[in-house]
Coordinates of C-alpha atoms in Angstrom, one line a residue:
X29 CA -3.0 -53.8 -7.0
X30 CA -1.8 -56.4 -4.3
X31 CA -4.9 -57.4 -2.3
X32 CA -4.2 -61.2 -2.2
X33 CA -3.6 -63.2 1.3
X34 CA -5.7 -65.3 3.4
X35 CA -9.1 -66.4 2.9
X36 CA -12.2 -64.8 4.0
X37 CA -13.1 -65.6 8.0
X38 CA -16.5 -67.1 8.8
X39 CA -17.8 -63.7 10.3
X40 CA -16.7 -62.5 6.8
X41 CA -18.3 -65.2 5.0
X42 CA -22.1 -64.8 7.2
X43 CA -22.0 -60.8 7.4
X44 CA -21.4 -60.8 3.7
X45 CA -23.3 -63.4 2.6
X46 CA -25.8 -61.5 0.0
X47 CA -22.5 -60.0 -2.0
X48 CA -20.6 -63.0 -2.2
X49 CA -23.1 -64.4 -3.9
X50 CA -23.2 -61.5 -6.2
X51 CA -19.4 -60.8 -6.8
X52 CA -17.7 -64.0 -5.4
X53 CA -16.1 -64.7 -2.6
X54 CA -12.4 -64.1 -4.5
X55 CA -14.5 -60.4 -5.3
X56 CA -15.4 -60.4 -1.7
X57 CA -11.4 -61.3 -0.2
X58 CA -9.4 -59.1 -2.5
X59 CA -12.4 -56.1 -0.9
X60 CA -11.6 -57.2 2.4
X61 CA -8.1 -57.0 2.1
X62 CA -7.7 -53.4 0.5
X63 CA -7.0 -50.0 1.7
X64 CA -8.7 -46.6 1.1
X65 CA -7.3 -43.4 1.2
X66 CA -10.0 -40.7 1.0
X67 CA -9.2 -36.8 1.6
X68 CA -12.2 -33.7 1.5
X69 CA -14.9 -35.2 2.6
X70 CA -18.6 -33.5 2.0
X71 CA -21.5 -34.8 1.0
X72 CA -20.1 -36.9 -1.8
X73 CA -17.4 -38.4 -0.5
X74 CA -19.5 -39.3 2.4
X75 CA -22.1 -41.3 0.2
X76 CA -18.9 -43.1 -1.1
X77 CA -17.4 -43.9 2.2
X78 CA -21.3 -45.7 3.4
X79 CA -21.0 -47.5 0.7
X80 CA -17.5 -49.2 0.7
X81 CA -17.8 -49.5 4.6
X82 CA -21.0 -51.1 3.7
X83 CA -19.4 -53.5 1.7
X84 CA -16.4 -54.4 3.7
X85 CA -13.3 -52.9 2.4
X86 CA -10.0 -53.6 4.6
X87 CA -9.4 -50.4 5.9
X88 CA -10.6 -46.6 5.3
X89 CA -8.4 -44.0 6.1
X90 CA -9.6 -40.3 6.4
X91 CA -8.2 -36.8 5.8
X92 CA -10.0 -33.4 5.9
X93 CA -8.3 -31.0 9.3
X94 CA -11.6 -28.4 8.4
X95 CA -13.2 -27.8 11.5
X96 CA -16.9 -28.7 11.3
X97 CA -19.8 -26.5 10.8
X98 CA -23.3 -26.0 10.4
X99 CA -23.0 -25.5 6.5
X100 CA -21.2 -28.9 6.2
X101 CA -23.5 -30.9 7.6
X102 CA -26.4 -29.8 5.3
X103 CA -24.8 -32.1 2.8
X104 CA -23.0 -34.6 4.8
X105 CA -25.3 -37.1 6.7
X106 CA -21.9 -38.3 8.6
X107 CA -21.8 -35.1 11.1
X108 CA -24.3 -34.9 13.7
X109 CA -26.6 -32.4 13.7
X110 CA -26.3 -31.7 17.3
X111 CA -23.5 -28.6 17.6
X112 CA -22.6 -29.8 20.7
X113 CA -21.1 -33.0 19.4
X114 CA -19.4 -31.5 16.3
X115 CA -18.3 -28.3 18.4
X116 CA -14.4 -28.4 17.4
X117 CA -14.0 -31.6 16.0
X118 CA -12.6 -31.9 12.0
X119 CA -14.6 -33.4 9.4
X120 CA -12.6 -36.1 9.2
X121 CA -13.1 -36.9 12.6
X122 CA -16.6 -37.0 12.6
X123 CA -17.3 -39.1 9.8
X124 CA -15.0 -41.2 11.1
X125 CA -17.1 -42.4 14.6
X126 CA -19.9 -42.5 12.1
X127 CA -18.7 -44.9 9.8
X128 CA -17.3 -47.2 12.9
X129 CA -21.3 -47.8 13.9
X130 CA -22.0 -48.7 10.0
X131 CA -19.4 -52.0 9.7
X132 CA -17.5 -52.3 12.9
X133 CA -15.3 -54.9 10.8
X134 CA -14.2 -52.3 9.0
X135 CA -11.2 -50.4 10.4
X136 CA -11.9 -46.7 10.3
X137 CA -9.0 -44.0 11.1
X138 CA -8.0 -40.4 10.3
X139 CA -4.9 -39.1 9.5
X140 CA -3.9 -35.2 10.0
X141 CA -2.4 -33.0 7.2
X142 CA -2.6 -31.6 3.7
X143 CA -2.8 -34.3 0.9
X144 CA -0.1 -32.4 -1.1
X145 CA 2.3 -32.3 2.2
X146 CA 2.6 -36.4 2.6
X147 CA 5.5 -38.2 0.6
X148 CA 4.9 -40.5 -2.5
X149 CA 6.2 -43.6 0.4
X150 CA 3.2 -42.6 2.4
X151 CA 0.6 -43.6 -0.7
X152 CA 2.5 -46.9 -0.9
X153 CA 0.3 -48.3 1.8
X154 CA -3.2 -47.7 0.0
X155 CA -4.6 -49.5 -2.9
X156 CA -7.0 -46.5 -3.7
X157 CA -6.8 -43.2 -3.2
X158 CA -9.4 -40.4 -3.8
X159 CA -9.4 -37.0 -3.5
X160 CA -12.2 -34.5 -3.3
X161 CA -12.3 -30.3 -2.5
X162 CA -8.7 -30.4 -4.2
X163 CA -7.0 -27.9 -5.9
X164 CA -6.0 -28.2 -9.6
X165 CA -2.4 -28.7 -8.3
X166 CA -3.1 -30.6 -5.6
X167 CA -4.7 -33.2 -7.6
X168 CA -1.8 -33.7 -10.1
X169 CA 0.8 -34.0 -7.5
X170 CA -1.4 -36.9 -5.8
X171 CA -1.3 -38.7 -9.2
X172 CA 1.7 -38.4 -10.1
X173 CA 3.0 -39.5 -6.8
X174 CA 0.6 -42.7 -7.1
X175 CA 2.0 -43.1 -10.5
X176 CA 6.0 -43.4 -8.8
X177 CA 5.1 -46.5 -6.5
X178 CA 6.5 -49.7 -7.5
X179 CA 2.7 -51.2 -7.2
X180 CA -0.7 -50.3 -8.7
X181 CA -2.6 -47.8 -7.0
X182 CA -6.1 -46.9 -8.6
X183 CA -6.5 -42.8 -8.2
X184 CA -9.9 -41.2 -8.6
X185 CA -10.8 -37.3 -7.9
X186 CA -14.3 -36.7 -7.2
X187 CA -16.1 -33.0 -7.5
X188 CA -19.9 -32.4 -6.8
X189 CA -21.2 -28.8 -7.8
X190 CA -24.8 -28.3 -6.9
X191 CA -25.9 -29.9 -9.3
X192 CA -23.4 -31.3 -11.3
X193 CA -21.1 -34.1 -10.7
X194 CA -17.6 -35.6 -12.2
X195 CA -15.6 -38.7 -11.7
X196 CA -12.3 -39.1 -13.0
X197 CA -10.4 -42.7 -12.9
X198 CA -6.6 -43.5 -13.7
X199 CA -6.3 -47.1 -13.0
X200 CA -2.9 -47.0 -14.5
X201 CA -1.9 -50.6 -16.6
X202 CA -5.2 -52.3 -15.4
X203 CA -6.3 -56.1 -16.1
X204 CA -9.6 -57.3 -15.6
X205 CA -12.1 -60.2 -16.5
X206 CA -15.8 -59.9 -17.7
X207 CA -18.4 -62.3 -18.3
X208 CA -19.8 -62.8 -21.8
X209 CA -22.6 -65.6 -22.3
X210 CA -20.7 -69.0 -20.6
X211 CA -17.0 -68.1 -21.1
X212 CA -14.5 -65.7 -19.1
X213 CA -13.0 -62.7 -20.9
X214 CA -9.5 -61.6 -20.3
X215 CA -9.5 -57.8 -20.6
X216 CA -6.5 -54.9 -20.6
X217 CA -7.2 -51.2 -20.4
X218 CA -4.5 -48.5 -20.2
X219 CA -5.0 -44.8 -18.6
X220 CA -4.0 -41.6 -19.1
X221 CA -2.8 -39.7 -15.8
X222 CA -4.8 -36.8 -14.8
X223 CA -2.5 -35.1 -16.4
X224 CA -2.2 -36.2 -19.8
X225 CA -6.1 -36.3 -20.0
X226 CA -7.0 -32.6 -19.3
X227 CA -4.0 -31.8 -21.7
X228 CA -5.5 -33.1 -24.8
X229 CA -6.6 -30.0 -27.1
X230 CA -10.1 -29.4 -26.7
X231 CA -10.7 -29.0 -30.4
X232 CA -9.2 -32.8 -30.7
X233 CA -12.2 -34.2 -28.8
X234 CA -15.3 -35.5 -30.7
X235 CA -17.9 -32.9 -31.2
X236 CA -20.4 -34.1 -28.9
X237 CA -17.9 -34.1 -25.8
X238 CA -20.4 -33.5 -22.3
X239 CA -20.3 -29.7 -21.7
X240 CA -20.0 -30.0 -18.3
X241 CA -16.1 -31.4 -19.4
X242 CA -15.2 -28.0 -20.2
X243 CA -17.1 -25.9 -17.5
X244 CA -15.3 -28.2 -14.9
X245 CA -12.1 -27.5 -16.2
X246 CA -12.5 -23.6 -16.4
X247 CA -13.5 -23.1 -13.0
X248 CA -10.8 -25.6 -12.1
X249 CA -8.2 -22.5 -14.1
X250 CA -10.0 -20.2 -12.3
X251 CA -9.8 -20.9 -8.9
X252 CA -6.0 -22.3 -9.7
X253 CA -5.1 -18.7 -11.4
X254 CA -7.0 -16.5 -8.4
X255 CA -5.5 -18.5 -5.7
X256 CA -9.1 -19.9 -4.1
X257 CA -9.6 -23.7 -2.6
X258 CA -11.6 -25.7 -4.4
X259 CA -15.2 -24.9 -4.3
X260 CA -14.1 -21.1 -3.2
X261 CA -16.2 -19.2 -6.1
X262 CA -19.8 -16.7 -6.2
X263 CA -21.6 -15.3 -8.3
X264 CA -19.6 -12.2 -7.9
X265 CA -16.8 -14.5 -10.1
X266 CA -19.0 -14.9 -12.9
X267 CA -17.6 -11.9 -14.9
X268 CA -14.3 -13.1 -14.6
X269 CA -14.8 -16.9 -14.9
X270 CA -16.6 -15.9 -18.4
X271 CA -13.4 -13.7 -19.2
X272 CA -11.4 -17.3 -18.8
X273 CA -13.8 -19.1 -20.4
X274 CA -13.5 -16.5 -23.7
X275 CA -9.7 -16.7 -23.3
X276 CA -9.6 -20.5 -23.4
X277 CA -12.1 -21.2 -26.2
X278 CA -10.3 -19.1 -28.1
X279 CA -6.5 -20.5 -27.4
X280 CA -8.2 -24.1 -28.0
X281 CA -10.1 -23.0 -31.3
X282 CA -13.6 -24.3 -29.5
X283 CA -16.7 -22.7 -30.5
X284 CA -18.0 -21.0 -27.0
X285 CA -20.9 -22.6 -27.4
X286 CA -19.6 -25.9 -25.6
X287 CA -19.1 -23.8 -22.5
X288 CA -22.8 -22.4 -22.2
X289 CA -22.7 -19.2 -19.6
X290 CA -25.5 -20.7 -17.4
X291 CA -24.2 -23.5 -16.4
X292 CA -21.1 -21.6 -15.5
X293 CA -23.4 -19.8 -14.0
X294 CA -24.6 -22.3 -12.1
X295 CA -21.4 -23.9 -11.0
X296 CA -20.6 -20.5 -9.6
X297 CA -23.7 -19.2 -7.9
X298 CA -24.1 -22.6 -5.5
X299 CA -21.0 -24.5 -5.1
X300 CA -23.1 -26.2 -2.0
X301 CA -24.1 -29.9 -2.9
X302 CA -27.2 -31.0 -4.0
X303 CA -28.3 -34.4 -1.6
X304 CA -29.4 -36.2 -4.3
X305 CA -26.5 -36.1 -6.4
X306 CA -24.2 -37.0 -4.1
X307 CA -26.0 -40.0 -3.6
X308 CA -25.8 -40.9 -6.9
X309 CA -22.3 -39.8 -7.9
X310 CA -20.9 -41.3 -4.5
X311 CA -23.1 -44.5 -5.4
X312 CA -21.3 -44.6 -8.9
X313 CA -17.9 -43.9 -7.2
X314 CA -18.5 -46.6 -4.8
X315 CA -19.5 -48.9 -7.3
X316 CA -16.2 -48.2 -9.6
X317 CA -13.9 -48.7 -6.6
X318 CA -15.0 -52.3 -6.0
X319 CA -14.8 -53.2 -9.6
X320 CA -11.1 -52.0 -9.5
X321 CA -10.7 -54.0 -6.3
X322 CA -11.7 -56.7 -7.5
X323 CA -10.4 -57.1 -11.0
X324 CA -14.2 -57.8 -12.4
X325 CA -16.9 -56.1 -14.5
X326 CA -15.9 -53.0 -17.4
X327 CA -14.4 -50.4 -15.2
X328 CA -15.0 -46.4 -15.7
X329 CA -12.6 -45.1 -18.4
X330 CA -12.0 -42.2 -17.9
X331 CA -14.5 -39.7 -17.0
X332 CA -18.1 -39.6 -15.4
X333 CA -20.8 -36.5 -15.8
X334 CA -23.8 -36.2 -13.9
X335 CA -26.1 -33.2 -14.4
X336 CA -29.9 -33.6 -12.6
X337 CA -30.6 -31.1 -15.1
X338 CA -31.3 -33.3 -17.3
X339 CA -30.5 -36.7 -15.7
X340 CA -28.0 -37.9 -17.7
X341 CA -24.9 -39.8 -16.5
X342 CA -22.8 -39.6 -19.5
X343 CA -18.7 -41.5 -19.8
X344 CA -16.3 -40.1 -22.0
X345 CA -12.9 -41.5 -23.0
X346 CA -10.4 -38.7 -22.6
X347 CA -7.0 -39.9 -24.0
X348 CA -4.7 -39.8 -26.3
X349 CA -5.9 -43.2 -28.3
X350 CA -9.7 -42.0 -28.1
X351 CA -9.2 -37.9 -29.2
X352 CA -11.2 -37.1 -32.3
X353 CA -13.8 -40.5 -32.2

């Protein structure tokens, strides 16, 4: 990830005063200097997009050509509520004026099209990209293409289900530093694509794997094998999402325990966002993307659950080197 070039200005250095002392100004320059690619966004991705505009990323770039309505906004505190301002505008443009009055030093623009549609040369001018209300497909294609470009680009997909939340992180070769007592530690991680992490046998993963793992991926096969956008399921899919989930367990030799029907059920009945959760999982989100900006602190490897079921935020290690531990 190339983020290097000129120092921080002195309107840099006062409006971010309380973080450079935090992170550093180096943390604080390479932040400045980066650019985000972000496509779907609800409620989630909105939380995220406060929170890096907040902290005074380079530049955020927007896609999502839906055409608002009154259902979006009941998660996403970007759109106005007033119709008369939303009336005919996308998503994307919305949230966009919206994040302009949060950090005007940020620059905030939207580009038009489907995230599968643009060219691998097009993701060469981001350093991160995340994608959200993404098809199974869709989702491999953008990490594979980040995966051709000469340069580092860190690739997350983010997915809120009422209220259930998962992060996934492929930050490619990745080097970082961490503190431990009064010396410097040079640290090296390497990811598995999107890809190669969902394609692991589920029977290879250790026992206690989070559950919501495997529910996530089901309805993700679903909605892939009926043809549906992401998020496009009801309760009137529960009979056949069970069906998969039978299917599955049993061509992975997983007991069908791990995949409990109620929180299929769940995931099915309200695909809406809950508030709260996209707070937190958009606060995590935001919190892994500066880390991988600016090279410090242990980064997310690979996945992220949050269920306010229960209130656990739970990482697991998906890959190759880490199946069976």
């Amino acid at each position: 990830m190339d983020v290097d070039g000129e120092e921080l200005t002195a309107q840099e250095t006062a409006l971010y005063d309380r973080q450079i002392r935090v992170w550093g100004a180096d943390a604080q320059r390479r932040l400045s200097k980066a650019h985000v690619l972000v496509y779907g966004m609800k409620g989630t991705v909105a939380e995220f997009c406060k929170n890096i505009v907040l902290a005074g990323v380079g530049s955020l770039t927007l896609i999502d050509d839906r055409v608002a309505t009154e259902e979006a906004f009941s998660s996403n505190f970007l759109i106005p509520s007033d119709e008369n301002v939303y009336g005919g505008k996308t998503l994307a443009q919305l949230c966009c004026d919206s994040l302009k009055d949060f950090n005007p030093m940020v620059r905030v623009s939207v580009e038009k099209g489907d995230i599968s549609s643009f060219d691998v040369e097009f993701f060469n001018k981001f350093d991160v990209v995340v994608v959200s209300c993404c098809s199974l497909s869709a989702k491999k294609l953008v990490n594979e293409k980040c995966r051709k470009l000469s340069k580092r680009v860190a690739f997350y997909t983010v997915d809120c289900r009422d209220s259930c939340g998962e992060i996934f992180a492929d930050l490619q070769d990745y080097k970082y530093s961490k503190k431990k007592l009064d010396e410097t530690i040079e640290c090296h991680l390497q990811y598995p694509t999107f890809v190669e992490a969902i394609s692991i046998p589920w029977k290879a993963l250790h026992r206690r794997m989070s559950k919501l793992y495997f529910a996530m991926r089901v309805i993700e096969k679903y909605e892939e094998s009926e043809g549906r956008s992401a998020g496009e399921v009801s309760i009137a899919d529960l009979p056949g999402v069970l069906k998969l989930k039978k299917e599955l367990c049993t061509a992975q030799s997983l007991n069908e325990s791990h995949v409990p029907d109620t929180l299929l059920e769940r995931l099915v009945t309200n695909t809406t966002e809950f508030p709260p959760v996209c707070a937190i999982i958009g606060g995590i989100l935001g919190q892994e993307v500066i880390k991988a900006i600016s090279g410090k602190g242990d980064p997310l490897k690979n996945f992220f659950f949050f269920d306010a079921f229960d209130g656990k935020g739970i990482i697991e290690d998906i890959s190759d080197s880490n199946a069976g531990r």
